[in-house]
PDB file of C-alpha atoms in Angstrom:
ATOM      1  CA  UNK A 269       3.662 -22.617   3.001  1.00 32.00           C
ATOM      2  CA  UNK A 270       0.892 -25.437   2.963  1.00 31.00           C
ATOM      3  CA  UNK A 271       1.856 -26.127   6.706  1.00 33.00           C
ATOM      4  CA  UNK A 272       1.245 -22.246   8.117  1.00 31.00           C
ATOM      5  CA  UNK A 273      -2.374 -22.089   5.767  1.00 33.00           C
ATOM      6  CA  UNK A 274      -3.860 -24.917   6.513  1.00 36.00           C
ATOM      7  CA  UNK A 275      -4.230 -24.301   9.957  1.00 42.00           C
ATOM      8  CA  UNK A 276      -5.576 -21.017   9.884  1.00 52.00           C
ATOM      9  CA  UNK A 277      -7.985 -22.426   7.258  1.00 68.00           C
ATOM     10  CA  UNK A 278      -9.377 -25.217   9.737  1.00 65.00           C
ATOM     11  CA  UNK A 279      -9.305 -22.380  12.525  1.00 67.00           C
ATOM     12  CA  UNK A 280     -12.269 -20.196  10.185  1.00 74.00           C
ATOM     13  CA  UNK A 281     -13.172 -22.849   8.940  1.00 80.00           C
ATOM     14  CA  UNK A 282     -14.243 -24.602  12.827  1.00 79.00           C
ATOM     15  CA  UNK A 283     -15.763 -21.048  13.195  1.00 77.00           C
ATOM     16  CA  UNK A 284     -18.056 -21.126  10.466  1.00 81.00           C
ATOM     17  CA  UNK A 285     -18.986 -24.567  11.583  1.00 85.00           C
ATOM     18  CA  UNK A 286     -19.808 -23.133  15.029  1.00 81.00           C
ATOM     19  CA  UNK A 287     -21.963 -20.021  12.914  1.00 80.00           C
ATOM     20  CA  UNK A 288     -23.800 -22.577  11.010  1.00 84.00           C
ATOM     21  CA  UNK A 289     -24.953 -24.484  14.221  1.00 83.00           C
ATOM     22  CA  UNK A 290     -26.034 -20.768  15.831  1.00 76.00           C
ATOM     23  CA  UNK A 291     -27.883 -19.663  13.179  1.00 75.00           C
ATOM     24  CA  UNK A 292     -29.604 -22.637  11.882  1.00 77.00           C
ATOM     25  CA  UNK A 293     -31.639 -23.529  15.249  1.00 78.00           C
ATOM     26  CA  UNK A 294     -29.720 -26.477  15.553  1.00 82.00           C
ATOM     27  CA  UNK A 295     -30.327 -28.100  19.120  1.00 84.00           C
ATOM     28  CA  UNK A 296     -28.321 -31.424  20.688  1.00 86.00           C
ATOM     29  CA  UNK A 297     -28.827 -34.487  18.548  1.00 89.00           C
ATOM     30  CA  UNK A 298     -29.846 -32.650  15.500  1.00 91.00           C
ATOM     31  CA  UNK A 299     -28.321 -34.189  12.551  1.00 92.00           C
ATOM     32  CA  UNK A 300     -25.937 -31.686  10.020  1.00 92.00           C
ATOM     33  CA  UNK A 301     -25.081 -32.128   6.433  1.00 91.00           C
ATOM     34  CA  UNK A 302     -23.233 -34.775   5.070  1.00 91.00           C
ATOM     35  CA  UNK A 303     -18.878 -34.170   4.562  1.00 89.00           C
ATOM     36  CA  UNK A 304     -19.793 -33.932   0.913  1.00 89.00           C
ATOM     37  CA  UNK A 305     -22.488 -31.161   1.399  1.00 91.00           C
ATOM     38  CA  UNK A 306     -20.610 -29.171   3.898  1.00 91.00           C
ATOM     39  CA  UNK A 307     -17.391 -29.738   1.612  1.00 88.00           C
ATOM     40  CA  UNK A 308     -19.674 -28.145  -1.047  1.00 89.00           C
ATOM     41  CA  UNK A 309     -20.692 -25.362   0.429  1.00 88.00           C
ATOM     42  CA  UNK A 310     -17.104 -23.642   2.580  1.00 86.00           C
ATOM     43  CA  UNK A 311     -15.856 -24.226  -0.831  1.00 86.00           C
ATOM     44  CA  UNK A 312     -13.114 -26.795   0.621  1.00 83.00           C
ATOM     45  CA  UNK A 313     -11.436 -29.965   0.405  1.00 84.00           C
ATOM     46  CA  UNK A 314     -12.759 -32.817   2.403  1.00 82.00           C
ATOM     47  CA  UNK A 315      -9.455 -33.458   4.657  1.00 79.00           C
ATOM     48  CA  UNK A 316      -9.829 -29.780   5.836  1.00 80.00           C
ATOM     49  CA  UNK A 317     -12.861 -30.132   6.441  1.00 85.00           C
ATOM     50  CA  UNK A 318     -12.368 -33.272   8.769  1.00 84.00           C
ATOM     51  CA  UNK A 319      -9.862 -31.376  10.804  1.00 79.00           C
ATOM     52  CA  UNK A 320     -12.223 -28.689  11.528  1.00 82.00           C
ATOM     53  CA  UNK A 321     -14.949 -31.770  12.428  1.00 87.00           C
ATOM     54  CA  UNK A 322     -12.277 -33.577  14.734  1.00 84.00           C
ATOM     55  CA  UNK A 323     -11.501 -30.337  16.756  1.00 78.00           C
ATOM     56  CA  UNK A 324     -15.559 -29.594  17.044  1.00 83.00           C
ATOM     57  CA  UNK A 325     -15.946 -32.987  18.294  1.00 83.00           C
ATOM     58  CA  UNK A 326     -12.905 -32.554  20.713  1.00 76.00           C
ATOM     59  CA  UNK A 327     -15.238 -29.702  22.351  1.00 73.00           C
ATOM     60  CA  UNK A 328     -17.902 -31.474  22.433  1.00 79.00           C
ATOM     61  CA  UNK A 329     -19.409 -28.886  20.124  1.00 83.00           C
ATOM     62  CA  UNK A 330     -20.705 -31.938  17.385  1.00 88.00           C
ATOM     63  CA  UNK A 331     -20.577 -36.090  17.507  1.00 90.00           C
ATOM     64  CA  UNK A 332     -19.442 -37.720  14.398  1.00 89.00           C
ATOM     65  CA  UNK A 333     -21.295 -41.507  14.250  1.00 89.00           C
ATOM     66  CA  UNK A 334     -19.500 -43.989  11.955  1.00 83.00           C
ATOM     67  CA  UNK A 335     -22.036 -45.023   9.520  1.00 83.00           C
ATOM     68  CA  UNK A 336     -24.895 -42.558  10.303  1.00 87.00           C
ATOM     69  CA  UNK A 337     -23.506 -38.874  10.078  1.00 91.00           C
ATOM     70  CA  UNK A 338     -22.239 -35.561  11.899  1.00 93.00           C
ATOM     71  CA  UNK A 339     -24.769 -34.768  14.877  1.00 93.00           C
ATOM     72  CA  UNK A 340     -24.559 -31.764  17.129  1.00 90.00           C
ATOM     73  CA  UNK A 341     -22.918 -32.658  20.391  1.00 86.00           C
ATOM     74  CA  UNK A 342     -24.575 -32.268  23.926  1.00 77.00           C
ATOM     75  CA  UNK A 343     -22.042 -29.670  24.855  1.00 70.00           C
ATOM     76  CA  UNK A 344     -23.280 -27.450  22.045  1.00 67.00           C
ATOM     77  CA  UNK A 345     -24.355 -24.720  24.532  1.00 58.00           C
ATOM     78  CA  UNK A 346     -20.938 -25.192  26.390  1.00 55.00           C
ATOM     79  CA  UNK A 347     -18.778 -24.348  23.690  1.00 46.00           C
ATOM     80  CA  UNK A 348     -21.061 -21.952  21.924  1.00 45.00           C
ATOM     81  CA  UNK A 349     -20.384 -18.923  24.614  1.00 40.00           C
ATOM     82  CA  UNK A 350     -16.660 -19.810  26.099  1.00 42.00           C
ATOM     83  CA  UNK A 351     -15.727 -21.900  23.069  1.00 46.00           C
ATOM     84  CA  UNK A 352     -12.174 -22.225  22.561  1.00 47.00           C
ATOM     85  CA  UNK A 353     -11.841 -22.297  18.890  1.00 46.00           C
ATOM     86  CA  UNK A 354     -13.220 -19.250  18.996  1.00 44.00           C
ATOM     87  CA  UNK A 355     -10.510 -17.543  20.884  1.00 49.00           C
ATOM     88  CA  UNK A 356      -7.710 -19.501  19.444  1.00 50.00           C
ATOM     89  CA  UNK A 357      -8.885 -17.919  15.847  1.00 46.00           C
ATOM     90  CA  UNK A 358      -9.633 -14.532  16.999  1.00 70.00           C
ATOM     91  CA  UNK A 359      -6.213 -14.195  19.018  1.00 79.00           C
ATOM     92  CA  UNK A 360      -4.448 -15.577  15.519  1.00 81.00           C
ATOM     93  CA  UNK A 361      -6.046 -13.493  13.719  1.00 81.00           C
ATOM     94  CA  UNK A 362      -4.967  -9.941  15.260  1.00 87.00           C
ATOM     95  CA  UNK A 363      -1.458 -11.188  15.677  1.00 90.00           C
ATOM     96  CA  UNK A 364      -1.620 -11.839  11.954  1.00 90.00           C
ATOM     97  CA  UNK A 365      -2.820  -8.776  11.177  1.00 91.00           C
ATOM     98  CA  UNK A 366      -0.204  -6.907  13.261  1.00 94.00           C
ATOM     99  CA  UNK A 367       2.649  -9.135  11.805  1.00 94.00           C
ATOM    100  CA  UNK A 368       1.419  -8.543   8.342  1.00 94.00           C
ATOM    101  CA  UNK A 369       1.570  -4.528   9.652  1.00 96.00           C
ATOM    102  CA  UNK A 370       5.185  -5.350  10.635  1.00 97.00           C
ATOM    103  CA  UNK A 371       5.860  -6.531   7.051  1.00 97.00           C
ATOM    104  CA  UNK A 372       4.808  -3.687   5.034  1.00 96.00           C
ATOM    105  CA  UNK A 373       4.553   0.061   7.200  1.00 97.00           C
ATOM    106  CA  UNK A 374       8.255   0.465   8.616  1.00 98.00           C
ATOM    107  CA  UNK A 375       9.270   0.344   4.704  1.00 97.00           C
ATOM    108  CA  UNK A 376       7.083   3.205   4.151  1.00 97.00           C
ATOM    109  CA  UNK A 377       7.743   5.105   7.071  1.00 97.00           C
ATOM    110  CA  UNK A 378      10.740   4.929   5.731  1.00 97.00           C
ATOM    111  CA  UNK A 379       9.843   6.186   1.688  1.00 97.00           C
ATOM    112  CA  UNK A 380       7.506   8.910   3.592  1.00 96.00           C
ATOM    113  CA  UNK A 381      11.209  10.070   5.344  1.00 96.00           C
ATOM    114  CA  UNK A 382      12.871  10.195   1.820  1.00 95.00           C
ATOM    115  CA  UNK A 383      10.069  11.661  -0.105  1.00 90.00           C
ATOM    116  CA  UNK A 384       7.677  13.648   1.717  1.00 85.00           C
ATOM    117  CA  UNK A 385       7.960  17.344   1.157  1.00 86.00           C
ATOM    118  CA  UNK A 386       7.917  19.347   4.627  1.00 84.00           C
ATOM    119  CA  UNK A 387       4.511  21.104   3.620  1.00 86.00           C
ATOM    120  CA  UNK A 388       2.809  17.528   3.407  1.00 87.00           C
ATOM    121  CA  UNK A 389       4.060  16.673   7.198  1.00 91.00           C
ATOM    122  CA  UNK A 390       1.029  19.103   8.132  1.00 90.00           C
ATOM    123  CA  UNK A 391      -1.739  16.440   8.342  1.00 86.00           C
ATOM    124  CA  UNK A 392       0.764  13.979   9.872  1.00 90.00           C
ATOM    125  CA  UNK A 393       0.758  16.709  13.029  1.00 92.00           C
ATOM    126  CA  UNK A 394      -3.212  17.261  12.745  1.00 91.00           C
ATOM    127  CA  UNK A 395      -3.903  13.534  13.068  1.00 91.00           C
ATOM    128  CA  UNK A 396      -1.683  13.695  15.973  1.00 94.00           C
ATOM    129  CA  UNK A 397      -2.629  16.471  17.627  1.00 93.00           C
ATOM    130  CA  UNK A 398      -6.300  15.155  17.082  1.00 91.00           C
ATOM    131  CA  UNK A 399      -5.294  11.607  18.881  1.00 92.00           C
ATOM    132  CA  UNK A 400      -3.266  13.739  21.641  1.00 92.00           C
ATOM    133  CA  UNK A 401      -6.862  15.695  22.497  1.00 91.00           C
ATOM    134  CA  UNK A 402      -8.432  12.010  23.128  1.00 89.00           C
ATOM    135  CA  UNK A 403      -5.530  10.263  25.564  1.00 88.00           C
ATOM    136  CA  UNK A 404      -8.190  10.466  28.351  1.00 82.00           C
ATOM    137  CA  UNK A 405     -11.269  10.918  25.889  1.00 75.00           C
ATOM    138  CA  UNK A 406     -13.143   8.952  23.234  1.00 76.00           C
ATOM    139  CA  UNK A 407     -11.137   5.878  22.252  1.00 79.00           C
ATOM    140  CA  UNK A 408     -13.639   5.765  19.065  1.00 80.00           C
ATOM    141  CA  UNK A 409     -11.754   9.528  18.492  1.00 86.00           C
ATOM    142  CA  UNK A 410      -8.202   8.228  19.329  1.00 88.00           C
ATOM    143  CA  UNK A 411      -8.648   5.182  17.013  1.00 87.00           C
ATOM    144  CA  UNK A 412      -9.377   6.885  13.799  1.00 88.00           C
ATOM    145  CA  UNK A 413      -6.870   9.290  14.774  1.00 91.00           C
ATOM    146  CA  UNK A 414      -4.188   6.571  15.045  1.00 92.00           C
ATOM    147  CA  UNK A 415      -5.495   5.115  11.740  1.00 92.00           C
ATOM    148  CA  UNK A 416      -5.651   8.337  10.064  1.00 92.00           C
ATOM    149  CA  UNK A 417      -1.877   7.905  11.258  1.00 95.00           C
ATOM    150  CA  UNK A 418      -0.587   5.178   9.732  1.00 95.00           C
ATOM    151  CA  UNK A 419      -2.606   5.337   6.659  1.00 93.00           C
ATOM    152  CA  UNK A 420      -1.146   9.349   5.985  1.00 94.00           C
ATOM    153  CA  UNK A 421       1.945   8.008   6.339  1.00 96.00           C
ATOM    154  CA  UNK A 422       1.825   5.329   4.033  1.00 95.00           C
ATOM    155  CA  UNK A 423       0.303   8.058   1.364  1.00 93.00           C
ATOM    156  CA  UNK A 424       3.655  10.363   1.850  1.00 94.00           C
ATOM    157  CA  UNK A 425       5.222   7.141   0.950  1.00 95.00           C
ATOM    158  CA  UNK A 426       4.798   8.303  -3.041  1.00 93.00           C
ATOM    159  CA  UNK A 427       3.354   4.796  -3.957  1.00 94.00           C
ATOM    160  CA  UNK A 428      -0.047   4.683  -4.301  1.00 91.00           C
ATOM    161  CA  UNK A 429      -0.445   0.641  -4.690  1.00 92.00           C
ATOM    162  CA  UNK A 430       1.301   0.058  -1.585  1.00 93.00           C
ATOM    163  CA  UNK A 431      -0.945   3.113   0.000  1.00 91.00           C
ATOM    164  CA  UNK A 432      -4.040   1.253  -1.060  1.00 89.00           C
ATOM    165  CA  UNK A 433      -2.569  -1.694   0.543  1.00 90.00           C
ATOM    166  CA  UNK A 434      -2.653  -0.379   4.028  1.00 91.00           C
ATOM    167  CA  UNK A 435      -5.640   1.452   3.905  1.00 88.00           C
ATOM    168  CA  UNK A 436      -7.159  -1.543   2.665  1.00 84.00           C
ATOM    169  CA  UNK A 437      -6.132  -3.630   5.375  1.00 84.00           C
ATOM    170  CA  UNK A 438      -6.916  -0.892   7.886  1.00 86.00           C
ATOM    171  CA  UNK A 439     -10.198  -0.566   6.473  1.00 80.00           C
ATOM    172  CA  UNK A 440     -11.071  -4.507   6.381  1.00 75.00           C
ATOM    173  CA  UNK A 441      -9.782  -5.453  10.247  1.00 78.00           C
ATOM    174  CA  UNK A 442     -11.134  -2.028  11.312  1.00 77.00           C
ATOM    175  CA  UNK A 443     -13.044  -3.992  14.313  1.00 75.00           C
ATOM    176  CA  UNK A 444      -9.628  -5.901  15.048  1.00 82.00           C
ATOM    177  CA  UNK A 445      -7.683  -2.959  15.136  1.00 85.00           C
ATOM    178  CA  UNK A 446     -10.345  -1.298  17.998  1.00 82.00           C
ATOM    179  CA  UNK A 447     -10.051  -4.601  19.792  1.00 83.00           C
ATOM    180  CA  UNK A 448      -5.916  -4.162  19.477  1.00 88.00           C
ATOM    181  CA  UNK A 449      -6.018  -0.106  21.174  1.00 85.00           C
ATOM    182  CA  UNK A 450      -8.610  -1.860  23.977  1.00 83.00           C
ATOM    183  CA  UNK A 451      -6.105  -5.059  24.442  1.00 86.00           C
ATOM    184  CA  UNK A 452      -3.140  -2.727  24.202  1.00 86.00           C
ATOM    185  CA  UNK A 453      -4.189  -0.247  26.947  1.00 83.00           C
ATOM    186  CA  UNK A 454      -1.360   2.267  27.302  1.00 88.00           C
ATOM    187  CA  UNK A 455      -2.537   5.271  24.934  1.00 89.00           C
ATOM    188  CA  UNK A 456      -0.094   7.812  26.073  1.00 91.00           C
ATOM    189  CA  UNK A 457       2.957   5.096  24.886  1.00 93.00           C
ATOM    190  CA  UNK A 458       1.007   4.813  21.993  1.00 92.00           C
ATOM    191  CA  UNK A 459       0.805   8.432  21.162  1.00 94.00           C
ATOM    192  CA  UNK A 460       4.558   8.918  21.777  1.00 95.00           C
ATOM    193  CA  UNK A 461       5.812   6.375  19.346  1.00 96.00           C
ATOM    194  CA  UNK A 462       3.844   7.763  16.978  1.00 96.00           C
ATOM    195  CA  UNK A 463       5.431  11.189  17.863  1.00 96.00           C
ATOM    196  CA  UNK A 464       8.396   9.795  17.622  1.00 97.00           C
ATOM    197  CA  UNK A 465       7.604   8.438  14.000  1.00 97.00           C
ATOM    198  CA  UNK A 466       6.724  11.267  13.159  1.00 96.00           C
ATOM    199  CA  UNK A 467       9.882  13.139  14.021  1.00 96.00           C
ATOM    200  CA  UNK A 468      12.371  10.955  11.934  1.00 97.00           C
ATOM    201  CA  UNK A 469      10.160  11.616   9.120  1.00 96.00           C
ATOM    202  CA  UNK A 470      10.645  15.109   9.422  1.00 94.00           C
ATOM    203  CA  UNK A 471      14.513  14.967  10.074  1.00 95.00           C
ATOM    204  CA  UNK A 472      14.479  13.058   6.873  1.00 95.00           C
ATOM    205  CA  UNK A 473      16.272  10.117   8.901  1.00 96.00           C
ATOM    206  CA  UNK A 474      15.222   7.057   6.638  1.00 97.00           C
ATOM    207  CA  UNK A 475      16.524   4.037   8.728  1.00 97.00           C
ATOM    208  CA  UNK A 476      15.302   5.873  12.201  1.00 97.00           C
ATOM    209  CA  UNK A 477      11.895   6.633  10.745  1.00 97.00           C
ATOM    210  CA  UNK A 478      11.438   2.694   9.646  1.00 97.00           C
ATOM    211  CA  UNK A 479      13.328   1.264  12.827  1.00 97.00           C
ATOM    212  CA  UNK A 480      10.938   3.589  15.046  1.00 97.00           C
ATOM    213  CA  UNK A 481       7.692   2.322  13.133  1.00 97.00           C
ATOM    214  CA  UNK A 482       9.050  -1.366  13.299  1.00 97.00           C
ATOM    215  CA  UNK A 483       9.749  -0.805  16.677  1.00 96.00           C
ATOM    216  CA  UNK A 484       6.609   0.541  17.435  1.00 96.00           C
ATOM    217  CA  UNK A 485       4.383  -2.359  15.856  1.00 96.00           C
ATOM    218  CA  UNK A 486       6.441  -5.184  16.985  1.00 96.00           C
ATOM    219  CA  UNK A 487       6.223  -3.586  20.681  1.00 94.00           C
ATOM    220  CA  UNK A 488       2.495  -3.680  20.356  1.00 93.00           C
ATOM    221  CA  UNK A 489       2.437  -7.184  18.922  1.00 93.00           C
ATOM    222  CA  UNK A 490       4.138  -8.558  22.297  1.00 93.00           C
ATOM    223  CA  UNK A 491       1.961  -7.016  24.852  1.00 91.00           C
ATOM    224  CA  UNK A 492      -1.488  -7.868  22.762  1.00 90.00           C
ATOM    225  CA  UNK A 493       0.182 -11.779  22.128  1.00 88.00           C
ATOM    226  CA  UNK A 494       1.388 -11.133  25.766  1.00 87.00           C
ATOM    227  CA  UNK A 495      -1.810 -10.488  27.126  1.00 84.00           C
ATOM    228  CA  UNK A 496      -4.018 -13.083  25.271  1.00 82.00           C
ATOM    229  CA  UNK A 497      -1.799 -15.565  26.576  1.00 78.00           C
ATOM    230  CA  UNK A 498      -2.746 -14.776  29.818  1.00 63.00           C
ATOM    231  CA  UNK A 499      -5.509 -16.823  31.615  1.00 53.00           C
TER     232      UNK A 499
END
């Protein structure tokens, strides 16, 4: 496990390096706290901390003198706009969140097939019928639509931790999962495998309804990975 976190550790961590060089006014050849201090303050241990400090320097972005200190590099103002780090973390971070979608939804798409009663389907339609209306239309619309989704489905689950769960992590990567329907791009395929969700559900099919919501989030996982890939 130690091998997957600490990477994505040094990845926020690198950012938060970057935000404390933005917002502090820092210019080239400033000097920035001390290891210790900056150890101190993200709250981590020193060797994560280093790696984060050797990829900066790698940019250019800070210049680590033996005996004197860290310094911020000449190519601050490079690699504050087009930075790399940055878009290394950001792309990990929506593919994380989709895989961690992957994990827990088909499941409950699956539950919602077994347990929801046929009147509660209704606001599974409205939500759809509401992100139909907004195909061509207001993609601020079609998002909470698609939300409003995923989220009623994982209430007609019947288990209101695992509910919480998803709406939680909905709620949290809300700007993520914007950036995902504008990376994504094809609304009208979008729309249909949710329609097609939403039809196992109501045929009480539990291994179609969770296939078809697996399906559906691991086909948007490649094309956003896909895409972020490309130059």
């Amino acid at each position: 496990m130690s091998e997957v976190t600490r990477p994505t550790l040094s990845d926020a961590l690198t950012e938060r390096m970057l935000e404390l060089i933005r917002t502090g006014g820092h210019r080239p050849g400033d000097r920035l706290p001390s290891t210790r201090e900056l150890s101190q303050r993200f709250a981590v241990t020193t060797p994560t901390l280093r790696e984060a400090l050797r990829r900066l320097e790698a940019t250019g972005a800070i210049e680590m003198r033996h005996g004197s200190g860290i310094y911020v590099g000449a190519d601050i103002e490079r690699v504050v706009l087009p930075n790399p780090n940055v878009r290394e973390l950001h792309a990990a971070r929506l593919l994380e969140l989709l895989g961690a979608r992957i994990v827990i939804e088909p499941p409950l798409a699956a539950m919602a097939a077994e347990h929801a009663d046929p009147d509660e389907l209704a606001p599974l339609k409205r939500v759809l019928d509401e992100a139909g209306r907004h195909l061509r239309g207001d993609d601020a619309l079609l998002h909470e639509a698609n939300m409003s989704f995923h989220r009623a489905t994982a209430r007609l689950a019947g288990n209101s931790v695992l509910h919480e769960v998803v709406d939680s992590l909905l709620t949290i990567h809300g700007p993520e999962q914007r950036e995902i329907l504008q990376i994504f791009d094809d609304r009208r395929r979008d729309y249909e495998e949710h329609l097609a969700i939403l039809e196992a559900i109501e045929a009480r099919d539990t291994a179609q309804a969770e296939e078809r919501m697996r399906a559906h989030l691991v086909d948007v996982k490649t094309v956003i990975e896909h895409r972020l890939q490309s130059p």
